[in-house]
Amino acid sequence: MFINAMGLILADHKRIQLGELSRPRALAAIPFAGRYRIIDFMLSNMVNSGMTSVGVIALHKYKSLMDHLGTGSSWDLDRKNKGLSLLPPYINSVNINDGGEIDDLSGLLDFFRANRRRYVVIANSNVVFNATFNDFVARHEESGADISVLYNRDGMKYGSPGAILGVDRKGWVKDVLFNPPKPVSSRCSMGVIIIERERLLDLVNEDVARGEHDFSVENFLRRYVELKIFAMEYKEVLLRINSIQTYFSSTMDLLDERTRQDLFWSGLPVFTKVKDEAPTLYGSKNRAENSLISDGCLINGAVSNSMLFRGVTVSAHATIKNSIIMQDTYISEGVVLENVILDKNCVIRPGIKLVGQKEFPVVIGKGAIV
Amino acid sequence: MARTEIVALILAGGQGSRLGVLTKYLAKPAVPFGSRYRIVDFTLSNCSNSGIETVGVLTQYQPLALNTYIGNGHPWDLDRNKGGTYILPPYQKTGHSDWYKGTANAIYQNIEFIEDWDPRYVLILSGDHIYKMDYAKMLETHIRQKADATIAVLEVPWSETSRFGIMNTDKQGRITTFEEKPKQAKSNLASMGVYIFNWPVLRAELSCDEEDKDSDHDFGKDIIPKMLQVGMNLQAYRFSGYWKDVGTISSLWEANMDILDRPHDINLRDRDWRIYSRNPVKPSHFIADSAEVSNSAMTDGCNIFGTVDHSVLFNSVTIEKGAVVRDSVLMPGVTVASGAVLNKCIVSFATVIGQDVRAGADITGRCQYTNEHLLSGGITVFERGLKIRDKAVIPGNSMVTYNEPDEIIETRFRV
């Protein structure tokens, strides 16, 4: 598949914080769906569209993201010609004198100049879906728009941040409302836009000239009066991760057959870093039901309505309900967990009971010993 | 180019005919094993974990699946700039062409490849054993003992010595005599088919052996006895740990069950000695409300709605609601439809077991697929890409393979 476009993923979002989960890492690097990081979905979408050049803008806490992405080989983005570019902020001799203001944008300009693809697909990191961009890019080209934006009919269902679009009959964006208390429409931006590279360079240059340092999808949408923005609806399964609550509910949505089929079995693979774990072993007295379980686990207790990441040990007489247990966590005997999110490498000592509420899951940070 | 200390050569060309339909389309080293591996993963991972960076894989029989699986060696970290993984098929030469005629001849035909690396030592391996071994330690012993060749040996039960090549050694571990499948063994040290040779010595022996018209060109039968005869220093390197030759259907089945029953013997969870494999890129496996899973191993992409007991499932296996699978090995992409009951079955790639099929060890009798030559103990084997008719009944010791549609096989499709 050929596409004359490159990708750009914004690894952070100023308005999205996931507490303990985003404390050690960028939004894009938060583990999701058992064996992935959130960014894997967007990267796979871009790669499955035929893009061979993808930039990732990471502003803060990007060590975990860099570990995950490596050379990009897991996504076939380890290429001599472009491939994966990690774009951290940089401090240069000019901006260090401006009180150390970090310059997101001038590094970007080089990236856009060096990658001579016609279009750029720019995406936030809080959406999870499985699709290619080929048709959207073609429709953008036909429309004659400056920018095209993807949306679906979620409204403000996932809470803030949300950009509600007012769209006329022909699909032109006439209004953009951020986090409106009473949305006039259910059309909610997916945070994915398509723009011609040359046009983007002009806009970014203008921003730099104005001393603007913030590069975001929302900033582009805000300019709907001066720019022609075309809206395109996405109708398949989409999950948004705007908060701990929606992280939790989006994970639980994966237990639904239709969601799982659409995200994982539509024929487009979702790539991630390979870990070479052993197969998961089930003991004789386990009780597992309605759960997604990854490689390298040992299951000897009861697990229901839960998501287990790779290398999780569930000891005998432990009960895990409605919970998300991340990589290499050890659940000792007799532990009871309900509505809990455990980050990586936690150890839960024998007999501990942790019970959260469905709307307010208990979140335990990375490496905790409880 | 800088001199390479050691080059590993994996003999992966054998047909593995005793595995029946499982090796109909692929060489034995490419046969799936242990939920997420192929047999050859163990040897390749051992090389990688031992720090060996130059690996040649000698292929001959049905090489396509093996070649595509190994590729450039990336999954095993064997895609090196200095070194790397090389597939070495037999090839046409000026005036003549030869298949690999025996293990020694296969190496002989690749002397050019080995010479390019100019190694001090050559490690000869076979691609069809399940074990974890540090070849670096073996090389250390080889160097310390100033040996011409070192052969890895394993103590086997005395009752089984007649199945192996047996090494008789002196107290220091130097091999005095070698007996191929002796009736009355004097020792229970069996050769594992893992050899380290000083390359100049081996090169000379191979050339010499090639001239010998009466030779079978086999390491065990010809090269080793000849070296002993002329008094070379051959050392036995004792290995202790899990080792299994998966040359037969029953040993393949047993080895798969070993990962369930003896998980500590071949510890797949050892993070200091990982077994690498090519990843299928599938999501985490799903266990439904209606599922019952016990004493089993499974991996990414499985969807379990039925009962699975004491079985090994590979990626993307679907067990429908009401189906029951026991003591079985289901390879990638297999579907077991509702109401089907499998006991002690090995089902190859993507085969679909129809509704209410009953197959395996608990069903007595015979059918057109009964094969007591290769099968025993009720193990039932299905070829890849079959659709088994709903309600079919298949007795144990059957090897179900496609000739034409019949009352058992509905159709065959391309995998």
PDB file of N, CA and C in Angstrom, chain A residues 102-138:
ATOM      1  N   ILE A 102      11.528  26.048  26.658  1.00  0.00           N
ATOM      2  CA  ILE A 102      11.817  24.937  25.766  1.00  0.00           C
ATOM      3  C   ILE A 102      11.107  25.143  24.438  1.00  0.00           C
ATOM      4  N   ASP A 103      11.839  24.891  23.388  1.00  0.00           N
ATOM      5  CA  ASP A 103      11.319  25.171  22.063  1.00  0.00           C
ATOM      6  C   ASP A 103      10.825  23.892  21.405  1.00  0.00           C
ATOM      7  N   ASP A 104       9.512  23.704  21.373  1.00  0.00           N
ATOM      8  CA  ASP A 104       8.954  22.504  20.759  1.00  0.00           C
ATOM      9  C   ASP A 104       9.058  22.589  19.246  1.00  0.00           C
ATOM     10  N   LEU A 105       9.068  23.783  18.746  1.00  0.00           N
ATOM     11  CA  LEU A 105       8.717  23.937  17.346  1.00  0.00           C
ATOM     12  C   LEU A 105       9.872  23.969  16.361  1.00  0.00           C
ATOM     13  N   SER A 106      11.002  24.592  16.740  1.00  0.00           N
ATOM     14  CA  SER A 106      12.026  24.722  15.710  1.00  0.00           C
ATOM     15  C   SER A 106      12.624  23.369  15.329  1.00  0.00           C
ATOM     16  N   GLY A 107      12.655  22.430  16.295  1.00  0.00           N
ATOM     17  CA  GLY A 107      13.115  21.076  15.967  1.00  0.00           C
ATOM     18  C   GLY A 107      12.175  20.411  14.981  1.00  0.00           C
ATOM     19  N   LEU A 108      10.891  20.705  15.173  1.00  0.00           N
ATOM     20  CA  LEU A 108       9.871  20.166  14.288  1.00  0.00           C
ATOM     21  C   LEU A 108      10.029  20.632  12.854  1.00  0.00           C
ATOM     22  N   LEU A 109      10.401  21.896  12.724  1.00  0.00           N
ATOM     23  CA  LEU A 109      10.537  22.452  11.372  1.00  0.00           C
ATOM     24  C   LEU A 109      11.524  21.629  10.545  1.00  0.00           C
ATOM     25  N   ASP A 110      12.621  21.261  11.167  1.00  0.00           N
ATOM     26  CA  ASP A 110      13.604  20.425  10.467  1.00  0.00           C
ATOM     27  C   ASP A 110      12.987  19.113  10.030  1.00  0.00           C
ATOM     28  N   PHE A 111      12.224  18.522  10.926  1.00  0.00           N
ATOM     29  CA  PHE A 111      11.589  17.245  10.618  1.00  0.00           C
ATOM     30  C   PHE A 111      10.654  17.373   9.416  1.00  0.00           C
ATOM     31  N   PHE A 112       9.876  18.455   9.396  1.00  0.00           N
ATOM     32  CA  PHE A 112       8.942  18.645   8.280  1.00  0.00           C
ATOM     33  C   PHE A 112       9.670  18.986   6.984  1.00  0.00           C
ATOM     34  N   ARG A 113      10.790  19.663   7.103  1.00  0.00           N
ATOM     35  CA  ARG A 113      11.535  20.009   5.887  1.00  0.00           C
ATOM     36  C   ARG A 113      12.214  18.785   5.290  1.00  0.00           C
ATOM     37  N   ALA A 114      12.676  17.897   6.178  1.00  0.00           N
ATOM     38  CA  ALA A 114      13.453  16.756   5.696  1.00  0.00           C
ATOM     39  C   ALA A 114      12.586  15.635   5.129  1.00  0.00           C
ATOM     40  N   ASN A 115      11.334  15.579   5.532  1.00  0.00           N
ATOM     41  CA  ASN A 115      10.454  14.492   5.102  1.00  0.00           C
ATOM     42  C   ASN A 115       9.543  14.978   3.999  1.00  0.00           C
ATOM     43  N   ARG A 116       9.870  14.627   2.771  1.00  0.00           N
ATOM     44  CA  ARG A 116       9.158  15.236   1.672  1.00  0.00           C
ATOM     45  C   ARG A 116       7.942  14.422   1.241  1.00  0.00           C
ATOM     46  N   ARG A 117       7.050  14.181   2.170  1.00  0.00           N
ATOM     47  CA  ARG A 117       5.772  13.566   1.832  1.00  0.00           C
ATOM     48  C   ARG A 117       4.762  14.699   1.677  1.00  0.00           C
ATOM     49  N   ARG A 118       3.706  14.450   0.883  1.00  0.00           N
ATOM     50  CA  ARG A 118       2.804  15.562   0.609  1.00  0.00           C
ATOM     51  C   ARG A 118       1.947  15.937   1.820  1.00  0.00           C
ATOM     52  N   TYR A 119       1.448  14.917   2.533  1.00  0.00           N
ATOM     53  CA  TYR A 119       0.540  15.204   3.647  1.00  0.00           C
ATOM     54  C   TYR A 119       1.125  14.745   4.977  1.00  0.00           C
ATOM     55  N   VAL A 120       0.600  15.339   6.041  1.00  0.00           N
ATOM     56  CA  VAL A 120       0.981  14.916   7.384  1.00  0.00           C
ATOM     57  C   VAL A 120      -0.290  14.552   8.141  1.00  0.00           C
ATOM     58  N   VAL A 121      -0.292  13.393   8.755  1.00  0.00           N
ATOM     59  CA  VAL A 121      -1.391  13.022   9.652  1.00  0.00           C
ATOM     60  C   VAL A 121      -0.890  13.265  11.070  1.00  0.00           C
ATOM     61  N   ILE A 122      -1.542  14.185  11.772  1.00  0.00           N
ATOM     62  CA  ILE A 122      -1.119  14.535  13.140  1.00  0.00           C
ATOM     63  C   ILE A 122      -2.142  13.954  14.112  1.00  0.00           C
ATOM     64  N   ALA A 123      -1.671  13.248  15.125  1.00  0.00           N
ATOM     65  CA  ALA A 123      -2.611  12.568  16.019  1.00  0.00           C
ATOM     66  C   ALA A 123      -2.223  12.726  17.478  1.00  0.00           C
ATOM     67  N   ASN A 124      -3.235  12.914  18.312  1.00  0.00           N
ATOM     68  CA  ASN A 124      -3.054  12.868  19.761  1.00  0.00           C
ATOM     69  C   ASN A 124      -2.889  11.423  20.207  1.00  0.00           C
ATOM     70  N   SER A 125      -2.512  11.263  21.471  1.00  0.00           N
ATOM     71  CA  SER A 125      -2.231   9.915  21.975  1.00  0.00           C
ATOM     72  C   SER A 125      -3.319   9.364  22.884  1.00  0.00           C
ATOM     73  N   ASN A 126      -4.474   9.977  22.907  1.00  0.00           N
ATOM     74  CA  ASN A 126      -5.487   9.490  23.847  1.00  0.00           C
ATOM     75  C   ASN A 126      -6.591   8.682  23.168  1.00  0.00           C
ATOM     76  N   VAL A 127      -6.411   8.379  21.874  1.00  0.00           N
ATOM     77  CA  VAL A 127      -7.455   7.614  21.193  1.00  0.00           C
ATOM     78  C   VAL A 127      -6.910   6.258  20.737  1.00  0.00           C
ATOM     79  N   VAL A 128      -7.770   5.249  20.818  1.00  0.00           N
ATOM     80  CA  VAL A 128      -7.408   3.886  20.437  1.00  0.00           C
ATOM     81  C   VAL A 128      -8.413   3.412  19.404  1.00  0.00           C
ATOM     82  N   PHE A 129      -7.944   3.144  18.200  1.00  0.00           N
ATOM     83  CA  PHE A 129      -8.801   2.556  17.169  1.00  0.00           C
ATOM     84  C   PHE A 129      -7.904   1.842  16.181  1.00  0.00           C
ATOM     85  N   ASN A 130      -8.525   1.056  15.298  1.00  0.00           N
ATOM     86  CA  ASN A 130      -7.752   0.283  14.336  1.00  0.00           C
ATOM     87  C   ASN A 130      -8.278   0.577  12.937  1.00  0.00           C
ATOM     88  N   ALA A 131      -7.538   1.383  12.194  1.00  0.00           N
ATOM     89  CA  ALA A 131      -7.988   1.772  10.853  1.00  0.00           C
ATOM     90  C   ALA A 131      -6.793   2.258  10.059  1.00  0.00           C
ATOM     91  N   THR A 132      -6.986   2.387   8.760  1.00  0.00           N
ATOM     92  CA  THR A 132      -5.941   3.014   7.951  1.00  0.00           C
ATOM     93  C   THR A 132      -6.404   4.415   7.568  1.00  0.00           C
ATOM     94  N   PHE A 133      -5.449   5.250   7.147  1.00  0.00           N
ATOM     95  CA  PHE A 133      -5.769   6.640   6.829  1.00  0.00           C
ATOM     96  C   PHE A 133      -5.898   6.893   5.333  1.00  0.00           C
ATOM     97  N   ASN A 134      -5.720   5.841   4.539  1.00  0.00           N
ATOM     98  CA  ASN A 134      -5.670   6.048   3.084  1.00  0.00           C
ATOM     99  C   ASN A 134      -6.910   6.748   2.539  1.00  0.00           C
ATOM    100  N   ASP A 135      -8.104   6.247   2.915  1.00  0.00           N
ATOM    101  CA  ASP A 135      -9.338   6.861   2.416  1.00  0.00           C
ATOM    102  C   ASP A 135      -9.501   8.286   2.929  1.00  0.00           C
ATOM    103  N   PHE A 136      -9.137   8.498   4.181  1.00  0.00           N
ATOM    104  CA  PHE A 136      -9.289   9.834   4.754  1.00  0.00           C
ATOM    105  C   PHE A 136      -8.376  10.833   4.047  1.00  0.00           C
ATOM    106  N   VAL A 137      -7.148  10.379   3.741  1.00  0.00           N
ATOM    107  CA  VAL A 137      -6.220  11.274   3.045  1.00  0.00           C
ATOM    108  C   VAL A 137      -6.763  11.585   1.640  1.00  0.00           C
ATOM    109  N   ALA A 138      -7.320  10.559   0.978  1.00  0.00           N
ATOM    110  CA  ALA A 138      -7.883  10.770  -0.361  1.00  0.00           C
ATOM    111  C   ALA A 138      -9.054  11.756  -0.309  1.00  0.00           C
TER     112      ALA A 138
END
